[in-house]
Structure formats: C-alpha cells, structure tokens
Amino acid sequence: MNRTPRLYALVEELRAAAPRSLTVAVLAARFEVSVRTVQRDLQALMESGVPVRATTGRGGGWSIDPAMTLPPIRLTPEEASALVAALAAADTSAPYAGAVRTASQKIAAAMTGPASTAAQELAARIVALPTRTAESVRTAVERALAEGTVLRLSYVDAAGQESDRAVEPAGLLTADGTWYLIAWCRTRQAGRGFRLDRITAATPTGEPAPPHDLAALLHGSAAAGAVRPTALAPLAP
C-alpha cells in the first residue's frame, strides 16, 4: 500500500478502535510495514492536524479522539472530485490556507471507497503556481477579521505606489482566483478593496473596529454585484 492511502487507512483503523489504543507493533502488522514506517506515518498525521495521540505505560499505544474527527463521509466520486478541486483553489494566497490543509486531512481520512479513490486520483493530477501572499499577511488579515480589530497595512496599488493605511475590515471578496480584503479605509475615508497579494505588510492593532456592512462598502464599485457563493448557503445564518 502506498503511503497516502495508508495514512487514510491508518486513521480509519484508529477510529474503529476508539477509544481504545493500538500499539505501533499491531499497526505495523496490520499494514505489513515496519514499526519505523508506522511511527513516521503517525508523526505525519500529528503534524497535519489529525488528532492522533500517544499514551505511555501499560496498555498504552496510539489512539484518535473521535470527538475531533469526522465519521465516514458518503460522497459520490463526482462530489469527492469537486471537493478536491475546491481545496486546490484554496492555495497559499487564500485566507485560512493553513487551516485548509489540516481540514483537508480530516476530510480525506473520513472518505471511503470509490470517493476516496477518485479524490486521490484527481489530487495527483493538479498542480499550482506559487503565490506571492506572505503567510504573515494572511495570518494578520485572518486575525483582524476574527477579532474585529483595526488593521495597519502597507499596500502597493496597481500603479506600483506604496502607501500605509489603517483599515477597518468588513469581509473578503474573491474574484477570478484573486482575494481581496474589503474594508473601510481611514486614509481615503471610503470603502476599499485590497488585493491580498499586494499587501506587503499587515499588523493588527488590537483597536476594536466599528462594524461595517459588506454590501454597503461595495456599493458603487466594480464589485457591487458580488453575491454570496451558493456553496456557502448552507453555512450562512
């Protein structure tokens, strides 16, 4: 068994045994690999955010927290392929890209049968060009949105002019694969969209930002017709 399918199967084996622990020796025998290989696999799962854990002493071993994982997901192969494409679009320039990686590991581990096979086959056929958004910028934007705080930006506009701004974040806009922070700009005293890949530095100030209506800030702009993606409808209040 190749490593990627084995990682998925390893999670399912631990899930089936939960809340009991399984020793590395038992897992190695189950997958017909060495103890060292299983140890590397378990470490890789931990680093990717899958909630596996080790306990020491008599009766110890490796287990998974069932409360922090998904049950098997009954997706069709087409649905699984669509999910892979959506995850691939959430590259390093997208907000919450770090969390996407750990979430995708959990979703992949929960898929079974033909859906899992379809997802793995398509994932092997997708590549992406590197993006320019710094992780520190993305993290600062995520934090400001989550905490509702003013964000200080260094921004390069389309003409190549750099400026420093204090902005009050309202939300995010995605268009043609590009992400924008929509915010009230204190410098311009107006709503503005800031391309994430043109933000060279971002620092949350900790200052509470007044709430802004996203649609109101977009009114009169080229993005005035933006609507909530239909795929997000089940998540919207």
mmCIF file of C-alpha atoms in Angstrom:
data_model
loop_
_atom_site.group_PDB
_atom_site.id
_atom_site.type_symbol
_atom_site.label_atom_id
_atom_site.label_comp_id
_atom_site.label_asym_id
_atom_site.label_seq_id
_atom_site.Cartn_x
_atom_site.Cartn_y
_atom_site.Cartn_z
ATOM 1 C CA MET A 1 0.000 0.000 0.000
ATOM 2 C CA ASN A 2 1.342 3.431 -0.954
ATOM 3 C CA ARG A 3 1.808 5.988 1.787
ATOM 4 C CA THR A 4 -1.144 8.293 1.106
ATOM 5 C CA PRO A 5 -3.768 5.510 1.076
ATOM 6 C CA ARG A 6 -2.045 4.009 4.118
ATOM 7 C CA LEU A 7 -2.377 7.276 6.050
ATOM 8 C CA TYR A 8 -6.107 7.324 5.352
ATOM 9 C CA ALA A 9 -6.422 3.666 6.306
ATOM 10 C CA LEU A 10 -4.402 4.246 9.463
ATOM 11 C CA VAL A 11 -6.847 6.907 10.616
ATOM 12 C CA GLU A 12 -9.776 4.581 9.921
ATOM 13 C CA GLU A 13 -8.091 1.792 11.898
ATOM 14 C CA LEU A 14 -7.633 4.083 14.894
ATOM 15 C CA ARG A 15 -11.168 5.411 14.555
ATOM 16 C CA ALA A 16 -12.616 1.886 14.527
ATOM 17 C CA ALA A 17 -10.690 1.008 17.701
ATOM 18 C CA ALA A 18 -11.513 4.265 19.553
ATOM 19 C CA PRO A 19 -11.469 4.913 22.427
ATOM 20 C CA ARG A 20 -9.011 2.006 22.784
ATOM 21 C CA SER A 21 -5.359 2.471 21.865
ATOM 22 C CA LEU A 22 -3.440 0.374 19.350
ATOM 23 C CA THR A 23 0.277 -0.266 19.631
ATOM 24 C CA VAL A 24 2.703 0.558 16.853
ATOM 25 C CA ALA A 25 3.510 -3.153 16.575
ATOM 26 C CA VAL A 26 -0.149 -4.013 15.981
ATOM 27 C CA LEU A 27 -0.497 -1.289 13.351
ATOM 28 C CA ALA A 28 2.713 -2.367 11.625
ATOM 29 C CA ALA A 29 1.441 -5.942 11.411
ATOM 30 C CA ARG A 30 -1.942 -4.777 10.154
ATOM 31 C CA PHE A 31 -0.421 -2.819 7.257
ATOM 32 C CA GLU A 32 2.548 -5.132 6.690
ATOM 33 C CA VAL A 33 5.151 -2.405 7.134
ATOM 34 C CA SER A 34 7.918 -1.782 9.637
ATOM 35 C CA VAL A 35 7.400 -0.258 13.066
ATOM 36 C CA ARG A 36 9.569 2.663 11.979
ATOM 37 C CA THR A 37 7.311 3.319 8.980
ATOM 38 C CA VAL A 38 4.215 3.407 11.187
ATOM 39 C CA GLN A 39 5.935 5.790 13.586
ATOM 40 C CA ARG A 40 6.752 8.140 10.701
ATOM 41 C CA ASP A 41 3.164 7.932 9.452
ATOM 42 C CA LEU A 42 1.726 8.739 12.869
ATOM 43 C CA GLN A 43 4.071 11.696 13.226
ATOM 44 C CA ALA A 44 2.988 12.984 9.805
ATOM 45 C CA LEU A 45 -0.658 12.741 10.835
ATOM 46 C CA MET A 46 0.013 14.683 14.028
ATOM 47 C CA GLU A 47 1.842 17.437 12.143
ATOM 48 C CA SER A 48 -1.042 17.759 9.661
ATOM 49 C CA GLY A 49 -3.552 18.329 12.459
ATOM 50 C CA VAL A 50 -5.232 14.933 12.669
ATOM 51 C CA PRO A 51 -5.989 14.403 16.402
ATOM 52 C CA VAL A 52 -3.952 11.242 16.965
ATOM 53 C CA ARG A 53 -2.149 10.899 20.274
ATOM 54 C CA ALA A 54 0.189 8.535 22.073
ATOM 55 C CA THR A 55 -0.183 7.222 25.620
ATOM 56 C CA THR A 56 2.624 5.567 27.539
ATOM 57 C CA GLY A 57 2.724 2.794 30.103
ATOM 58 C CA ARG A 58 0.859 -0.491 30.392
ATOM 59 C CA GLY A 59 -1.941 -0.681 27.837
ATOM 60 C CA GLY A 60 -0.596 2.384 26.052
ATOM 61 C CA GLY A 61 -0.368 2.984 22.349
ATOM 62 C CA TRP A 62 -1.866 5.301 19.741
ATOM 63 C CA SER A 63 -5.463 6.486 19.585
ATOM 64 C CA ILE A 64 -7.603 9.126 17.919
ATOM 65 C CA ASP A 65 -10.102 11.458 19.509
ATOM 66 C CA PRO A 66 -13.438 10.542 17.856
ATOM 67 C CA ALA A 67 -14.969 13.839 19.008
ATOM 68 C CA MET A 68 -12.436 15.728 16.893
ATOM 69 C CA THR A 69 -12.825 13.706 13.688
ATOM 70 C CA LEU A 70 -15.499 13.132 11.090
ATOM 71 C CA PRO A 71 -17.375 9.859 10.636
ATOM 72 C CA PRO A 72 -17.031 8.220 7.204
ATOM 73 C CA ILE A 73 -18.392 10.645 4.578
ATOM 74 C CA ARG A 74 -20.630 9.102 1.930
ATOM 75 C CA LEU A 75 -19.665 11.175 -1.076
ATOM 76 C CA THR A 76 -20.056 10.194 -4.714
ATOM 77 C CA PRO A 77 -16.843 10.115 -6.793
ATOM 78 C CA GLU A 78 -18.027 13.312 -8.534
ATOM 79 C CA GLU A 79 -18.596 15.075 -5.194
ATOM 80 C CA ALA A 80 -15.189 13.960 -3.955
ATOM 81 C CA SER A 81 -13.541 15.293 -7.130
ATOM 82 C CA ALA A 82 -15.362 18.620 -6.718
ATOM 83 C CA LEU A 83 -14.073 18.830 -3.161
ATOM 84 C CA VAL A 84 -10.511 18.218 -4.318
ATOM 85 C CA ALA A 85 -10.810 20.997 -6.905
ATOM 86 C CA ALA A 86 -12.176 23.390 -4.268
ATOM 87 C CA LEU A 87 -9.375 22.550 -1.841
ATOM 88 C CA ALA A 88 -6.768 23.032 -4.576
ATOM 89 C CA ALA A 89 -8.169 26.508 -5.240
ATOM 90 C CA ALA A 90 -7.553 27.408 -1.595
ATOM 91 C CA ASP A 91 -3.825 27.799 -2.180
ATOM 92 C CA THR A 92 -1.356 29.716 -0.024
ATOM 93 C CA SER A 93 -2.731 33.092 -1.160
ATOM 94 C CA ALA A 94 -6.195 32.347 0.196
ATOM 95 C CA PRO A 95 -7.283 33.282 3.699
ATOM 96 C CA TYR A 96 -7.193 30.410 6.189
ATOM 97 C CA ALA A 97 -4.950 28.361 3.880
ATOM 98 C CA GLY A 98 -3.163 26.846 6.870
ATOM 99 C CA ALA A 99 -6.426 25.620 8.363
ATOM 100 C CA VAL A 100 -7.487 24.303 4.947
ATOM 101 C CA ARG A 101 -4.533 21.908 4.969
ATOM 102 C CA THR A 102 -5.481 20.375 8.302
ATOM 103 C CA ALA A 103 -9.195 20.315 7.462
ATOM 104 C CA SER A 104 -8.494 18.556 4.156
ATOM 105 C CA GLN A 105 -6.511 15.886 6.001
ATOM 106 C CA LYS A 106 -9.509 15.184 8.226
ATOM 107 C CA ILE A 107 -11.946 15.143 5.307
ATOM 108 C CA ALA A 108 -9.687 12.857 3.272
ATOM 109 C CA ALA A 109 -9.347 10.470 6.194
ATOM 110 C CA ALA A 110 -13.138 10.310 6.520
ATOM 111 C CA MET A 111 -13.777 9.432 2.852
ATOM 112 C CA THR A 112 -14.034 5.790 1.903
ATOM 113 C CA GLY A 113 -14.495 3.564 -1.149
ATOM 114 C CA PRO A 114 -14.791 4.944 -4.705
ATOM 115 C CA ALA A 115 -14.988 8.533 -3.439
ATOM 116 C CA SER A 116 -11.606 8.205 -1.740
ATOM 117 C CA THR A 117 -10.116 6.657 -4.880
ATOM 118 C CA ALA A 118 -11.488 9.416 -7.110
ATOM 119 C CA ALA A 119 -10.176 12.095 -4.771
ATOM 120 C CA GLN A 120 -6.686 10.585 -4.661
ATOM 121 C CA GLU A 121 -6.506 10.164 -8.448
ATOM 122 C CA LEU A 122 -7.568 13.746 -9.164
ATOM 123 C CA ALA A 123 -5.308 15.171 -6.433
ATOM 124 C CA ALA A 124 -2.333 13.563 -8.201
ATOM 125 C CA ARG A 125 -3.204 15.466 -11.393
ATOM 126 C CA ILE A 126 -3.477 19.015 -10.031
ATOM 127 C CA VAL A 127 -0.569 21.455 -9.788
ATOM 128 C CA ALA A 128 -0.459 25.146 -8.849
ATOM 129 C CA LEU A 129 1.924 28.018 -9.400
ATOM 130 C CA PRO A 130 3.398 29.556 -6.232
ATOM 131 C CA THR A 131 1.646 32.676 -4.974
ATOM 132 C CA ARG A 132 3.042 35.896 -3.544
ATOM 133 C CA THR A 133 0.920 36.468 -0.445
ATOM 134 C CA ALA A 134 3.110 36.242 2.647
ATOM 135 C CA GLU A 135 1.891 33.961 5.401
ATOM 136 C CA SER A 136 2.318 36.782 7.923
ATOM 137 C CA VAL A 137 -0.053 38.982 5.888
ATOM 138 C CA ARG A 138 -2.640 36.255 5.565
ATOM 139 C CA THR A 139 -2.460 35.497 9.287
ATOM 140 C CA ALA A 140 -2.833 39.167 10.222
ATOM 141 C CA VAL A 141 -5.889 39.551 7.987
ATOM 142 C CA GLU A 142 -7.465 36.411 9.469
ATOM 143 C CA ARG A 143 -6.852 37.671 12.988
ATOM 144 C CA ALA A 144 -8.271 41.148 12.311
ATOM 145 C CA LEU A 145 -11.415 39.677 10.757
ATOM 146 C CA ALA A 146 -11.907 37.186 13.590
ATOM 147 C CA GLU A 147 -11.328 39.725 16.360
ATOM 148 C CA GLY A 148 -12.950 42.715 14.659
ATOM 149 C CA THR A 149 -9.910 44.952 15.033
ATOM 150 C CA VAL A 150 -8.275 47.714 13.013
ATOM 151 C CA LEU A 151 -5.519 46.558 10.694
ATOM 152 C CA ARG A 152 -2.483 48.589 9.635
ATOM 153 C CA LEU A 153 -1.388 47.865 6.056
ATOM 154 C CA SER A 154 1.464 48.636 3.726
ATOM 155 C CA TYR A 155 -0.129 48.381 0.292
ATOM 156 C CA VAL A 156 1.090 48.605 -3.308
ATOM 157 C CA ASP A 157 -1.603 49.728 -5.754
ATOM 158 C CA ALA A 158 -1.940 48.823 -9.428
ATOM 159 C CA ALA A 159 0.347 51.732 -10.391
ATOM 160 C CA GLY A 160 3.105 50.474 -8.101
ATOM 161 C CA GLN A 161 2.645 53.213 -5.495
ATOM 162 C CA GLU A 162 3.084 52.064 -1.895
ATOM 163 C CA SER A 163 1.150 53.591 0.967
ATOM 164 C CA ASP A 164 0.401 52.894 4.622
ATOM 165 C CA ARG A 165 -3.226 52.579 5.640
ATOM 166 C CA ALA A 166 -5.276 51.984 8.749
ATOM 167 C CA VAL A 167 -8.361 49.998 7.757
ATOM 168 C CA GLU A 168 -11.469 48.610 9.423
ATOM 169 C CA PRO A 169 -12.071 45.116 7.949
ATOM 170 C CA ALA A 170 -15.562 44.189 6.790
ATOM 171 C CA GLY A 171 -15.063 40.931 4.891
ATOM 172 C CA LEU A 172 -13.487 39.138 1.979
ATOM 173 C CA LEU A 173 -14.151 39.111 -1.756
ATOM 174 C CA THR A 174 -12.887 36.503 -4.193
ATOM 175 C CA ALA A 175 -12.929 37.102 -7.953
ATOM 176 C CA ASP A 176 -11.195 35.123 -10.712
ATOM 177 C CA GLY A 177 -8.920 33.416 -8.212
ATOM 178 C CA THR A 178 -7.848 36.659 -6.531
ATOM 179 C CA TRP A 179 -8.675 37.501 -2.917
ATOM 180 C CA TYR A 180 -9.459 40.990 -1.622
ATOM 181 C CA LEU A 181 -9.867 42.381 1.868
ATOM 182 C CA ILE A 182 -12.886 44.696 1.836
ATOM 183 C CA ALA A 183 -12.512 47.385 4.473
ATOM 184 C CA TRP A 184 -13.225 50.981 5.415
ATOM 185 C CA CYS A 185 -10.028 52.893 4.676
ATOM 186 C CA ARG A 186 -9.419 55.640 7.219
ATOM 187 C CA THR A 187 -6.919 57.301 4.887
ATOM 188 C CA ARG A 188 -9.365 57.583 1.966
ATOM 189 C CA GLN A 189 -12.485 57.800 4.166
ATOM 190 C CA ALA A 190 -14.196 55.294 1.901
ATOM 191 C CA GLY A 191 -14.711 51.598 1.359
ATOM 192 C CA ARG A 192 -11.823 49.938 -0.467
ATOM 193 C CA GLY A 193 -10.766 46.518 -1.701
ATOM 194 C CA PHE A 194 -7.166 45.494 -1.017
ATOM 195 C CA ARG A 195 -5.694 42.628 -3.017
ATOM 196 C CA LEU A 196 -4.037 40.278 -0.563
ATOM 197 C CA ASP A 197 -1.074 39.705 -2.873
ATOM 198 C CA ARG A 198 -0.412 43.477 -2.946
ATOM 199 C CA ILE A 199 -0.314 43.843 0.832
ATOM 200 C CA THR A 200 3.386 43.860 1.731
ATOM 201 C CA ALA A 201 2.885 44.075 5.497
ATOM 202 C CA ALA A 202 -0.097 43.831 7.835
ATOM 203 C CA THR A 203 -0.269 44.367 11.583
ATOM 204 C CA PRO A 204 -3.362 44.000 13.781
ATOM 205 C CA THR A 205 -3.520 46.969 16.153
ATOM 206 C CA GLY A 206 -5.833 45.452 18.743
ATOM 207 C CA GLU A 207 -8.080 48.521 18.422
ATOM 208 C CA PRO A 208 -11.750 47.490 18.084
ATOM 209 C CA ALA A 209 -13.116 48.325 14.643
ATOM 210 C CA PRO A 210 -16.706 49.510 14.183
ATOM 211 C CA PRO A 211 -18.863 47.052 12.227
ATOM 212 C CA HIS A 212 -19.366 47.728 8.514
ATOM 213 C CA ASP A 213 -21.889 46.293 6.088
ATOM 214 C CA LEU A 214 -20.012 44.482 3.326
ATOM 215 C CA ALA A 215 -22.600 45.251 0.639
ATOM 216 C CA ALA A 216 -22.599 48.938 1.579
ATOM 217 C CA LEU A 217 -18.829 49.188 1.175
ATOM 218 C CA LEU A 218 -19.053 47.526 -2.242
ATOM 219 C CA HIS A 219 -21.881 49.804 -3.410
ATOM 220 C CA GLY A 220 -20.866 51.864 -6.425
ATOM 221 C CA SER A 221 -17.711 49.816 -7.066
ATOM 222 C CA ALA A 222 -16.897 47.328 -9.806
ATOM 223 C CA ALA A 223 -17.760 44.579 -7.314
ATOM 224 C CA ALA A 224 -21.208 45.972 -6.427
ATOM 225 C CA GLY A 225 -22.859 42.899 -7.947
ATOM 226 C CA ALA A 226 -20.991 40.431 -5.748
ATOM 227 C CA VAL A 227 -23.183 37.751 -4.165
ATOM 228 C CA ARG A 228 -22.593 35.077 -1.566
ATOM 229 C CA PRO A 229 -21.313 31.850 -3.239
ATOM 230 C CA THR A 230 -24.157 29.336 -3.488
ATOM 231 C CA ALA A 231 -21.924 26.646 -1.979
ATOM 232 C CA LEU A 232 -21.851 28.658 1.265
ATOM 233 C CA ALA A 233 -25.632 28.933 1.541
ATOM 234 C CA PRO A 234 -25.972 26.007 3.997
ATOM 235 C CA LEU A 235 -23.447 27.718 6.310
ATOM 236 C CA ALA A 236 -24.987 31.195 6.217
ATOM 237 C CA PRO A 237 -27.258 32.295 9.092
#
